[in-house]
Short mmCIF file of C-alpha atoms in Angstrom, two decimals:
data_model
loop_
_atom_site.label_atom_id
_atom_site.label_comp_id
_atom_site.label_asym_id
_atom_site.label_seq_id
_atom_site.Cartn_x
_atom_site.Cartn_y
_atom_site.Cartn_z
CA UNK A 1 10.36 -2.84 0.45
CA UNK A 2 12.20 -2.31 3.75
CA UNK A 3 13.96 -5.67 3.32
CA UNK A 4 16.96 -4.24 5.17
CA UNK A 5 14.91 -4.49 8.35
CA UNK A 6 14.18 -8.24 8.22
CA UNK A 7 16.78 -9.23 10.82
CA UNK A 8 16.54 -7.38 14.14
CA UNK A 9 19.98 -6.28 15.34
CA UNK A 10 21.27 -8.00 18.45
CA UNK A 11 18.62 -10.73 18.64
CA UNK A 12 20.71 -13.80 17.75
CA UNK A 13 20.23 -16.30 20.52
CA UNK A 14 21.69 -19.78 20.94
CA UNK A 15 20.66 -22.71 23.07
CA UNK A 16 22.95 -25.65 22.46
CA UNK A 17 22.31 -26.83 18.94
CA UNK A 18 19.51 -24.40 18.16
CA UNK A 19 19.70 -20.76 17.19
CA UNK A 20 17.01 -18.14 16.83
CA UNK A 21 16.71 -14.60 15.57
CA UNK A 22 13.91 -12.02 15.55
CA UNK A 23 12.61 -11.06 12.12
CA UNK A 24 10.50 -8.19 10.84
CA UNK A 25 8.09 -8.21 7.96
CA UNK A 26 9.37 -6.70 4.70
CA UNK A 27 5.86 -5.51 3.83
CA UNK A 28 3.46 -2.78 4.95
CA UNK A 29 0.36 -4.68 6.07
CA UNK A 30 -0.46 -7.68 8.23
CA UNK A 31 -0.23 -11.06 6.53
CA UNK A 32 -1.73 -14.33 7.78
CA UNK A 33 0.43 -17.35 8.61
CA UNK A 34 -0.77 -19.00 5.42
CA UNK A 35 1.12 -16.38 3.41
CA UNK A 36 4.42 -17.00 5.20
CA UNK A 37 5.52 -19.61 2.72
CA UNK A 38 9.09 -20.32 3.65
CA UNK A 39 12.31 -19.17 5.25
CA UNK A 40 15.95 -20.04 5.48
CA UNK A 41 18.22 -19.34 8.44
CA UNK A 42 22.00 -19.47 8.13
CA UNK A 43 24.62 -18.58 10.73
CA UNK A 44 28.18 -18.06 9.50
CA UNK A 45 27.23 -19.73 6.26
CA UNK A 46 25.76 -22.87 7.85
CA UNK A 47 22.11 -23.30 6.98
CA UNK A 48 19.62 -24.84 9.42
CA UNK A 49 17.87 -27.91 7.91
CA UNK A 50 14.46 -26.90 6.57
CA UNK A 51 12.57 -29.45 8.70
CA UNK A 52 14.13 -28.01 11.87
CA UNK A 53 12.81 -24.48 11.27
CA UNK A 54 10.11 -23.07 13.55
CA UNK A 55 8.21 -19.80 13.38
CA UNK A 56 6.91 -18.10 16.55
CA UNK A 57 4.41 -15.26 16.47
CA UNK A 58 1.56 -14.10 18.70
CA UNK A 59 2.88 -16.43 21.42
CA UNK A 60 2.48 -19.58 19.29
CA UNK A 61 5.07 -21.72 17.60
CA UNK A 62 4.48 -23.19 14.15
CA UNK A 63 6.23 -25.53 11.75
CA UNK A 64 6.11 -24.21 8.20
CA UNK A 65 3.70 -27.04 7.43
CA UNK A 66 1.35 -25.77 10.13
CA UNK A 67 1.49 -22.23 8.75
CA UNK A 68 -0.08 -23.36 5.46
CA UNK A 69 -3.58 -23.41 6.99
CA UNK A 70 -3.06 -20.58 9.50
CA UNK A 71 -5.37 -18.06 7.84
CA UNK A 72 -6.56 -16.68 11.19
CA UNK A 73 -3.18 -15.99 12.77
CA UNK A 74 -1.86 -12.62 11.60
CA UNK A 75 1.66 -11.25 11.54
CA UNK A 76 1.25 -7.57 12.39
CA UNK A 77 3.69 -5.20 10.64
CA UNK A 78 5.19 -3.74 13.81
CA UNK A 79 5.69 -7.16 15.49
CA UNK A 80 8.79 -9.33 15.47
CA UNK A 81 8.45 -13.03 14.77
CA UNK A 82 11.10 -15.49 15.94
CA UNK A 83 12.71 -17.81 13.42
CA UNK A 84 14.65 -20.74 14.92
CA UNK A 85 16.38 -23.83 13.61
CA UNK A 86 19.04 -26.47 14.26
CA UNK A 87 22.34 -24.72 13.76
CA UNK A 88 25.19 -24.66 16.21
CA UNK A 89 26.72 -21.29 17.04
CA UNK A 90 30.27 -21.04 18.34
CA UNK A 91 29.80 -18.75 21.33
CA UNK A 92 33.51 -17.85 21.50
CA UNK A 93 33.30 -15.82 18.28
CA UNK A 94 32.40 -12.18 18.90
CA UNK A 95 30.39 -11.63 15.73
CA UNK A 96 28.28 -13.96 13.62
CA UNK A 97 26.94 -13.45 10.17
CA UNK A 98 23.19 -14.11 10.22
CA UNK A 99 21.34 -14.58 6.96
CA UNK A 100 17.58 -14.93 6.58
CA UNK A 101 15.50 -15.37 3.48
CA UNK A 102 11.72 -15.03 3.59
CA UNK A 103 9.12 -16.02 1.03
CA UNK A 104 5.82 -14.21 1.45
CA UNK A 105 2.63 -14.50 -0.57
CA UNK A 106 0.81 -11.22 -1.17
CA UNK A 107 -2.78 -12.46 -1.08
CA UNK A 108 -4.52 -9.56 -2.83
CA UNK A 109 -2.23 -9.45 -5.87
CA UNK A 110 -3.20 -12.09 -8.42
CA UNK A 111 -0.69 -11.93 -11.25
CA UNK A 112 -2.08 -14.42 -13.68
CA UNK A 113 -4.21 -17.47 -14.01
CA UNK A 114 -4.99 -18.08 -10.35
CA UNK A 115 -1.41 -17.32 -9.38
CA UNK A 116 -0.77 -15.18 -6.30
CA UNK A 117 2.25 -12.86 -6.25
CA UNK A 118 5.01 -13.98 -3.93
CA UNK A 119 8.09 -12.08 -2.91
CA UNK A 120 11.47 -13.40 -1.78
CA UNK A 121 13.51 -11.09 0.38
CA UNK A 122 16.92 -11.65 1.95
CA UNK A 123 18.80 -9.88 4.70
CA UNK A 124 22.26 -10.46 6.19
CA UNK A 125 23.59 -8.83 9.35
CA UNK A 126 26.46 -9.35 11.77
CA UNK A 127 25.87 -9.55 15.50
CA UNK A 128 27.06 -11.30 18.65
CA UNK A 129 25.19 -14.33 20.00
CA UNK A 130 23.71 -14.48 23.47
CA UNK A 131 22.90 -17.63 25.35
CA UNK A 132 19.18 -18.26 25.60
CA UNK A 133 17.75 -17.95 29.10
CA UNK A 134 15.23 -20.63 29.97
CA UNK A 135 11.77 -19.10 29.84
CA UNK B 1 -21.56 24.89 -16.18
CA UNK B 2 -20.26 22.69 -13.40
CA UNK B 3 -19.70 24.45 -10.11
CA UNK B 4 -16.04 24.42 -9.06
CA UNK B 5 -15.18 21.69 -6.57
CA UNK B 6 -13.67 22.18 -3.13
CA UNK B 7 -11.67 19.02 -2.38
CA UNK B 8 -10.97 18.11 1.23
CA UNK B 9 -7.30 17.95 2.24
CA UNK B 10 -6.15 14.80 3.98
CA UNK B 11 -3.59 12.06 4.25
CA UNK B 12 -3.37 8.29 4.37
CA UNK B 13 -1.28 6.86 7.17
CA UNK B 14 0.34 4.65 4.51
CA UNK B 15 2.50 7.71 3.80
CA UNK B 16 4.14 7.19 7.19
CA UNK B 17 4.75 3.44 6.81
CA UNK B 18 8.49 3.71 7.40
CA UNK B 19 8.03 5.46 10.76
CA UNK B 20 5.21 3.15 11.93
CA UNK B 21 6.95 -0.03 10.79
CA UNK B 22 10.16 1.22 12.41
CA UNK B 23 8.29 1.65 15.73
CA UNK B 24 9.17 5.34 15.86
CA UNK B 25 5.50 6.14 16.41
CA UNK B 26 2.36 4.14 17.16
CA UNK B 27 -1.14 4.52 15.72
CA UNK B 28 -2.38 6.95 18.35
CA UNK B 29 0.82 9.00 18.10
CA UNK B 30 0.52 9.14 14.36
CA UNK B 31 -3.12 10.28 14.45
CA UNK B 32 -2.26 12.97 16.98
CA UNK B 33 0.68 14.15 14.88
CA UNK B 34 -1.43 14.25 11.69
CA UNK B 35 -3.89 16.50 13.51
CA UNK B 36 -1.32 18.67 15.30
CA UNK B 37 0.75 19.35 12.18
CA UNK B 38 -2.23 19.95 9.91
CA UNK B 39 -2.05 17.04 7.43
CA UNK B 40 -5.80 16.58 7.81
CA UNK B 41 -8.61 16.97 8.34
CA UNK B 42 -9.14 13.93 6.09
CA UNK B 43 -7.81 10.70 7.60
CA UNK B 44 -7.43 7.47 5.63
CA UNK B 45 -6.17 4.24 7.15
CA UNK B 46 -5.32 0.79 5.77
CA UNK B 47 -7.16 -1.69 8.00
CA UNK B 48 -4.58 -4.46 7.80
CA UNK B 49 -1.68 -2.04 8.41
CA UNK B 50 -2.89 -0.14 11.41
CA UNK B 51 -5.51 -2.14 13.31
CA UNK B 52 -4.25 -5.20 15.16
CA UNK B 53 -6.58 -8.14 14.60
CA UNK B 54 -8.32 -6.53 11.62
CA UNK B 55 -10.91 -7.16 10.27
CA UNK B 56 -12.14 -8.05 13.77
CA UNK B 57 -12.86 -4.77 15.55
CA UNK B 58 -14.32 -4.97 19.04
CA UNK B 59 -16.73 -2.36 20.36
CA UNK B 60 -14.32 -1.02 22.92
CA UNK B 61 -11.58 -0.38 20.37
CA UNK B 62 -14.03 1.15 17.90
CA UNK B 63 -15.24 3.51 20.63
CA UNK B 64 -11.72 4.54 21.59
CA UNK B 65 -10.80 5.12 17.97
CA UNK B 66 -13.86 7.26 17.31
CA UNK B 67 -13.17 9.25 20.49
CA UNK B 68 -9.58 9.88 19.36
CA UNK B 69 -10.70 11.03 15.92
CA UNK B 70 -13.27 13.36 17.49
CA UNK B 71 -10.81 14.70 20.05
CA UNK B 72 -8.15 15.45 17.45
CA UNK B 73 -10.62 17.12 15.08
CA UNK B 74 -9.98 14.78 12.16
CA UNK B 75 -12.50 13.40 9.69
CA UNK B 76 -12.37 9.72 8.69
CA UNK B 77 -12.55 9.52 4.90
CA UNK B 78 -11.65 6.05 3.63
CA UNK B 79 -10.74 2.71 5.14
CA UNK B 80 -8.51 0.86 2.70
CA UNK B 81 -9.49 -2.81 2.67
CA UNK B 82 -8.09 -5.76 0.75
CA UNK B 83 -9.61 -8.56 -1.30
CA UNK B 84 -7.25 -11.34 -0.18
CA UNK B 85 -8.37 -13.78 -2.84
CA UNK B 86 -5.10 -15.71 -2.55
CA UNK B 87 -5.17 -16.12 1.24
CA UNK B 88 -5.14 -19.93 0.92
CA UNK B 89 -1.89 -20.92 -0.63
CA UNK B 90 -3.32 -23.78 -2.69
CA UNK B 91 -6.47 -22.19 -4.09
CA UNK B 92 -8.32 -18.91 -4.57
CA UNK B 93 -11.30 -17.96 -2.42
CA UNK B 94 -14.65 -19.08 -3.77
CA UNK B 95 -17.07 -16.33 -4.70
CA UNK B 96 -19.11 -16.86 -1.52
CA UNK B 97 -15.98 -16.78 0.62
CA UNK B 98 -14.80 -13.60 -1.09
CA UNK B 99 -18.11 -11.80 -0.52
CA UNK B 100 -18.09 -12.77 3.16
CA UNK B 101 -14.41 -11.72 3.44
CA UNK B 102 -15.32 -8.30 2.06
CA UNK B 103 -18.50 -8.03 4.14
CA UNK B 104 -16.50 -8.30 7.36
CA UNK B 105 -14.24 -5.44 6.28
CA UNK B 106 -17.16 -3.27 5.16
CA UNK B 107 -18.72 -3.88 8.56
CA UNK B 108 -15.42 -2.83 10.19
CA UNK B 109 -15.42 0.39 8.14
CA UNK B 110 -18.91 1.22 9.37
CA UNK B 111 -18.02 0.43 12.95
CA UNK B 112 -14.92 2.65 12.85
CA UNK B 113 -16.82 5.50 11.21
CA UNK B 114 -15.41 5.43 7.67
CA UNK B 115 -17.97 6.39 4.99
CA UNK B 116 -15.88 4.81 2.22
CA UNK B 117 -14.09 1.50 1.87
CA UNK B 118 -11.33 1.53 -0.74
CA UNK B 119 -11.39 -1.80 -2.60
CA UNK B 120 -9.07 -3.14 -5.29
CA UNK B 121 -8.99 -4.31 -8.87
CA UNK B 122 -9.16 -8.02 -8.01
CA UNK B 123 -12.92 -7.48 -7.51
CA UNK B 124 -14.76 -8.16 -10.77
CA UNK B 125 -17.89 -6.36 -11.99
CA UNK B 126 -19.91 -9.38 -10.74
CA UNK B 127 -18.36 -9.08 -7.28
CA UNK B 128 -19.04 -5.35 -7.12
CA UNK B 129 -22.65 -5.92 -8.13
CA UNK B 130 -22.99 -8.59 -5.46
CA UNK B 131 -21.43 -6.28 -2.84
CA UNK B 132 -23.66 -3.28 -3.65
CA UNK B 133 -26.55 -4.25 -1.32
CA UNK B 134 -24.07 -5.07 1.45
CA UNK B 135 -22.46 -1.65 1.04
CA UNK B 136 -25.89 -0.09 1.20
CA UNK B 137 -26.83 -2.06 4.31
CA UNK B 138 -23.77 -0.70 6.15
CA UNK B 139 -23.93 2.75 4.56
CA UNK B 140 -20.38 2.44 3.24
CA UNK B 141 -19.48 3.44 -0.33
CA UNK B 142 -17.13 1.06 -2.14
CA UNK B 143 -14.53 2.99 -4.10
CA UNK B 144 -12.45 0.66 -6.30
CA UNK B 145 -8.95 1.98 -6.73
CA UNK B 146 -7.75 2.73 -10.26
CA UNK B 147 -4.02 2.22 -9.86
CA UNK B 148 -1.13 1.77 -12.32
CA UNK B 149 -0.72 -0.41 -14.29
CA UNK B 150 -4.43 0.17 -14.91
CA UNK B 151 -5.89 3.59 -15.80
CA UNK B 152 -9.36 5.04 -16.29
CA UNK B 153 -9.82 3.97 -19.91
CA UNK B 154 -8.36 0.48 -19.33
CA UNK B 155 -10.82 -2.21 -20.47
CA UNK B 156 -11.14 -3.66 -16.95
CA UNK B 157 -12.01 -0.25 -15.51
CA UNK B 158 -14.48 0.56 -18.27
CA UNK B 159 -16.15 -2.81 -17.67
CA UNK B 160 -16.59 -1.86 -14.02
CA UNK B 161 -17.89 1.59 -14.93
CA UNK B 162 -20.42 0.10 -17.34
CA UNK B 163 -21.61 -2.32 -14.68
CA UNK B 164 -21.94 0.52 -12.15
CA UNK B 165 -24.12 2.32 -14.65
CA UNK B 166 -26.31 -0.78 -15.09
CA UNK B 167 -26.59 -1.51 -11.37
CA UNK B 168 -27.30 2.11 -10.54
CA UNK B 169 -26.21 1.84 -6.91
CA UNK B 170 -24.95 5.09 -5.36
CA UNK B 171 -22.66 2.96 -3.19
CA UNK B 172 -20.35 1.94 -6.05
CA UNK B 173 -17.56 4.17 -7.31
CA UNK B 174 -13.85 4.58 -7.88
CA UNK B 175 -10.79 5.81 -6.03
CA UNK B 176 -8.57 7.78 -8.41
CA UNK B 177 -4.88 7.08 -7.81
CA UNK B 178 -2.61 9.72 -9.32
CA UNK B 179 0.06 7.10 -9.93
CA UNK B 180 -1.83 6.12 -13.10
CA UNK B 181 -1.06 9.53 -14.64
CA UNK B 182 2.61 10.23 -13.98
CA UNK B 183 4.82 12.33 -16.29
CA UNK B 184 8.30 11.10 -15.38
CA UNK B 185 10.41 8.52 -13.59
CA UNK B 186 10.67 9.86 -10.02
CA UNK B 187 14.03 11.64 -9.46
CA UNK B 188 14.15 10.55 -5.80
CA UNK B 189 14.09 6.92 -6.95
CA UNK B 190 16.91 7.62 -9.39
CA UNK B 191 18.84 9.09 -6.47
CA UNK B 192 18.18 5.92 -4.46
CA UNK B 193 19.54 3.78 -7.32
CA UNK B 194 22.58 6.07 -7.51
CA UNK B 195 23.16 5.41 -3.82
CA UNK B 196 23.04 1.69 -4.63
CA UNK B 197 25.84 2.19 -7.13
CA UNK B 198 23.90 2.47 -10.39
CA UNK B 199 25.81 4.52 -12.98
CA UNK B 200 24.47 7.76 -14.38
CA UNK B 201 24.68 6.15 -17.82
CA UNK B 202 22.37 3.29 -16.80
CA UNK B 203 19.95 5.65 -15.05
CA UNK B 204 19.79 7.84 -18.17
CA UNK B 205 18.77 4.76 -20.13
CA UNK B 206 16.09 3.91 -17.57
CA UNK B 207 14.68 7.42 -17.93
CA UNK B 208 14.79 7.17 -21.74
CA UNK B 209 12.98 3.83 -21.68
CA UNK B 210 10.25 5.16 -19.39
CA UNK B 211 9.89 8.31 -21.52
CA UNK B 212 9.47 6.16 -24.64
CA UNK B 213 6.63 4.27 -22.92
CA UNK B 214 5.12 7.58 -21.86
CA UNK B 215 5.10 8.70 -25.50
CA UNK B 216 3.34 5.47 -26.47
CA UNK B 217 0.79 5.94 -23.68
CA UNK B 218 -0.37 3.32 -21.20
CA UNK B 219 -0.15 -0.38 -22.13
CA UNK B 220 -3.18 -1.61 -24.04
CA UNK B 221 -3.36 -4.94 -22.21
CA UNK B 222 -1.56 -7.24 -19.79
CA UNK B 223 0.63 -8.63 -22.59
CA UNK B 224 1.98 -5.19 -23.42
CA UNK B 225 2.40 -4.47 -19.71
CA UNK B 226 4.46 -7.67 -19.45
CA UNK B 227 6.62 -6.66 -22.42
CA UNK B 228 7.42 -3.33 -20.80
CA UNK B 229 8.24 -5.02 -17.51
CA UNK B 230 10.58 -7.31 -19.44
CA UNK B 231 12.23 -4.37 -21.21
CA UNK B 232 13.28 -2.88 -17.83
CA UNK B 233 14.70 -6.24 -16.74
CA UNK B 234 16.58 -6.57 -20.03
CA UNK B 235 18.01 -3.08 -19.74
CA UNK B 236 19.37 -3.78 -16.26
CA UNK B 237 20.91 -7.07 -17.40
CA UNK B 238 22.54 -5.54 -20.49
CA UNK B 239 24.12 -2.87 -18.33
CA UNK B 240 25.66 -5.11 -15.71
CA UNK B 241 23.07 -4.61 -12.98
CA UNK B 242 20.68 -7.58 -13.28
CA UNK B 243 20.00 -7.22 -9.54
CA UNK B 244 18.09 -3.99 -10.23
CA UNK B 245 15.96 -5.35 -13.08
CA UNK B 246 12.85 -6.43 -11.18
CA UNK B 247 12.92 -3.23 -9.16
CA UNK B 248 13.08 -1.15 -12.35
CA UNK B 249 10.20 -3.17 -13.76
CA UNK B 250 7.96 -3.01 -10.69
CA UNK B 251 8.42 0.74 -10.26
CA UNK B 252 8.62 1.66 -13.94
CA UNK B 253 5.32 -0.05 -14.72
CA UNK B 254 3.46 -0.43 -11.41
CA UNK B 255 4.14 2.94 -9.77
CA UNK B 256 4.66 5.34 -12.66
CA UNK B 257 1.65 4.90 -14.93
CA UNK B 258 1.95 6.83 -18.22
CA UNK B 259 -1.70 7.76 -18.93
CA UNK B 260 -2.65 11.38 -19.60
CA UNK B 261 -4.45 13.47 -16.98
CA UNK B 262 -7.62 13.85 -19.05
CA UNK B 263 -7.97 10.06 -19.22
CA UNK B 264 -9.72 10.41 -15.84
CA UNK B 265 -12.71 12.01 -17.59
CA UNK B 266 -13.79 8.48 -18.59
CA UNK B 267 -14.84 7.75 -15.00
CA UNK B 268 -15.07 11.22 -13.45
CA UNK B 269 -18.72 11.02 -12.28
CA UNK B 270 -17.92 7.83 -10.36
CA UNK B 271 -14.86 9.15 -8.54
CA UNK B 272 -15.70 9.13 -4.83
CA UNK B 273 -12.23 9.31 -3.37
CA UNK B 274 -8.71 10.28 -4.44
CA UNK B 275 -5.25 9.02 -3.58
CA UNK B 276 -2.97 11.98 -4.16
CA UNK B 277 -0.10 9.60 -4.95
CA UNK B 278 3.29 11.27 -5.14
CA UNK B 279 6.98 10.45 -4.80
CA UNK B 280 8.88 13.55 -3.72
CA UNK B 281 9.28 17.31 -3.73
CA UNK B 282 12.10 19.10 -5.51
CA UNK B 283 14.11 22.19 -4.57
CA UNK B 284 11.45 24.42 -6.15
CA UNK B 285 8.79 22.95 -3.87
CA UNK B 286 7.10 21.08 -6.74
CA UNK B 287 6.40 17.39 -7.38
CA UNK B 288 8.78 16.66 -10.27
CA UNK B 289 7.08 13.56 -11.71
CA UNK B 290 3.39 13.74 -10.76
CA UNK B 291 1.40 16.59 -12.36
CA UNK B 292 -0.24 17.54 -9.04
CA UNK B 293 -1.31 20.98 -10.27
CA UNK B 294 -2.98 19.62 -13.41
CA UNK B 295 -4.72 16.87 -11.44
CA UNK B 296 -6.09 19.26 -8.80
CA UNK B 297 -7.24 21.64 -11.53
CA UNK B 298 -9.04 18.82 -13.32
CA UNK B 299 -10.81 17.77 -10.11
CA UNK B 300 -11.79 21.32 -9.18
CA UNK B 301 -13.06 22.11 -12.67
CA UNK B 302 -15.04 18.88 -12.72
CA UNK B 303 -16.73 19.86 -9.46
CA UNK B 304 -15.08 17.22 -7.27
CA UNK B 305 -15.67 17.90 -3.56
CA UNK B 306 -14.52 14.62 -2.05
CA UNK B 307 -11.33 13.98 -0.16
CA UNK B 308 -7.79 13.85 -1.53
CA UNK B 309 -5.56 11.65 0.63
CA UNK B 310 -1.96 12.63 0.09
CA UNK B 311 -0.28 9.30 -0.49
CA UNK B 312 3.49 9.57 -0.27
CA UNK B 313 5.08 6.52 -1.84
CA UNK B 314 8.70 7.71 -1.85
CA UNK B 315 9.20 6.12 1.58
CA UNK B 316 10.03 2.82 -0.12
CA UNK B 317 13.40 4.16 -1.21
CA UNK B 318 13.88 7.55 0.45
CA UNK B 319 15.45 6.84 3.84
CA UNK B 320 17.31 10.14 3.95
CA UNK B 321 14.45 12.66 4.23
CA UNK B 322 11.52 13.05 6.63
CA UNK B 323 8.18 12.06 5.12
CA UNK B 324 6.47 14.64 7.32
CA UNK B 325 8.19 17.61 5.66
CA UNK B 326 7.68 16.17 2.18
CA UNK B 327 3.94 15.64 2.72
CA UNK B 328 3.49 19.15 4.08
CA UNK B 329 5.17 20.51 0.95
CA UNK B 330 2.98 18.43 -1.39
CA UNK B 331 -0.18 19.58 0.34
CA UNK B 332 0.95 23.18 -0.14
CA UNK B 333 1.13 22.47 -3.89
CA UNK B 334 -2.42 21.07 -3.82
CA UNK B 335 -3.79 24.13 -2.00
CA UNK B 336 -1.97 26.48 -4.35
CA UNK B 337 -3.33 24.63 -7.39
CA UNK B 338 -6.92 24.78 -6.09
CA UNK B 339 -6.57 28.52 -5.49
CA UNK B 340 -5.06 29.04 -8.94
CA UNK B 341 -8.19 27.40 -10.36
CA UNK B 342 -10.40 29.87 -8.53
CA UNK B 343 -11.35 27.56 -5.66
CA UNK B 344 -9.73 26.19 -2.51
CA UNK B 345 -9.02 23.04 -0.55
CA UNK B 346 -11.06 22.46 2.59
CA UNK B 347 -8.89 22.31 5.71
CA UNK B 348 -11.47 23.00 8.44
CA UNK B 349 -12.88 19.84 10.00
CA UNK B 350 -16.49 20.99 10.41
CA UNK B 351 -16.59 22.26 6.86
CA UNK B 352 -14.96 19.04 5.65
CA UNK B 353 -17.70 16.95 7.32
CA UNK B 354 -20.43 18.97 5.63
CA UNK B 355 -18.72 18.86 2.24
CA UNK B 356 -18.11 15.12 2.41
CA UNK B 357 -21.70 14.42 3.50
CA UNK B 358 -22.91 16.36 0.49
CA UNK B 359 -20.37 14.67 -1.80
CA UNK B 360 -21.54 11.19 -0.85
CA UNK B 361 -25.15 12.33 -0.44
CA UNK B 362 -25.11 13.74 -3.95
CA UNK B 363 -23.97 10.34 -5.06
CA UNK B 364 -26.90 8.77 -3.23
CA UNK B 365 -29.36 10.91 -5.16
CA UNK B 366 -27.60 10.45 -8.52
#
């Protein structure tokens, strides 16, 4: 379901050893933070360590551990979230291959004995990197 | 003899997911376009898709929304709500939490002016019974959606129907989803697979497998459903496209339900709302895999005068055609089918309001 839209074109940003990219939801309805169960971020084949990943939505930044209990913070389907992690980007290269995988729980679909459906979607796109401007 | 029904034409904004998600149009723009291009008067919305912050709805927003609906001459039919039982990753909601979770959404439906809340199969007969007085308190009818891979005569649906009968609340009913009674694997999805490089030989086998399941009728239970799902995965793997297996399985079993149209008679008196699920329109102007004409005839002959929300689901895979044109064409089929049965679809807003009041009012007196 619209997984080809996960990575927003032209949003790769680098700030020293960290990189970030805007991501869109591959689903049709808002999901709470608790259902955003995991992500990977790789630039040019180099994956950011899981513990370095951060998720920003609604003006707040979360670790994936913090998202587990975030049942009141909703990811709206027309909003971008920002996924960032420790991965160095060589700014001299014109194009970078960005790869994102998302694991989402679909909280209203119970597929078996107390088990909630989860989906894993992946997207890969090429884009230049821009240097992050201090906020 | 039952008096012929006059269903109310309408649409769910879910049909336009690709455009809304793609930020081509916002909620207000979509509502205005639905009105201007005549997809109404019935308007159905999924709370969690369209309303930021749902199920919290503040008074100001509710007022603005109601003003917009009034200004555009649309009629709110159903607010689709969700039973997010798995919202905590490590456990399911307790029964008390679930009832409160649903109560907030029923309250939102009332506040936004929707007479029906569409609920889903994860609610058990016990939950529906417990929700009946809450529905009554807010004046919102709960219409549980019968969606593939379930169907009207599925044991879980019959258990709900029997409980409705026992409880006797006019605020409990069903939403009929046409995806439970499909007659073929949607050609537009086959075209999408072709564009992803699937061979005609493989796609012919997919069609044959689905047709064999259609001949057998809908799966008797979850085990048989699982076997069919597995058969699609196996077929894809045997033919060198394991990457398509889950997609074949999800769509072949979860979107294209193989029950017969008259299966709906099992729950007909409890049908309060309809999702006119469909997947595409062919060069003859007909829906090639959903028997829209037979379904409309059944509803009209059974005296159904509730709303039919056209629910276009082809947007998942069809990124080459405008959903707006496709929905207009499907609604033309519905109107033509109603006329061929000696009745008509209601397209005037004032008439739609009267008809829907009577439809739900009749339920209240039943």
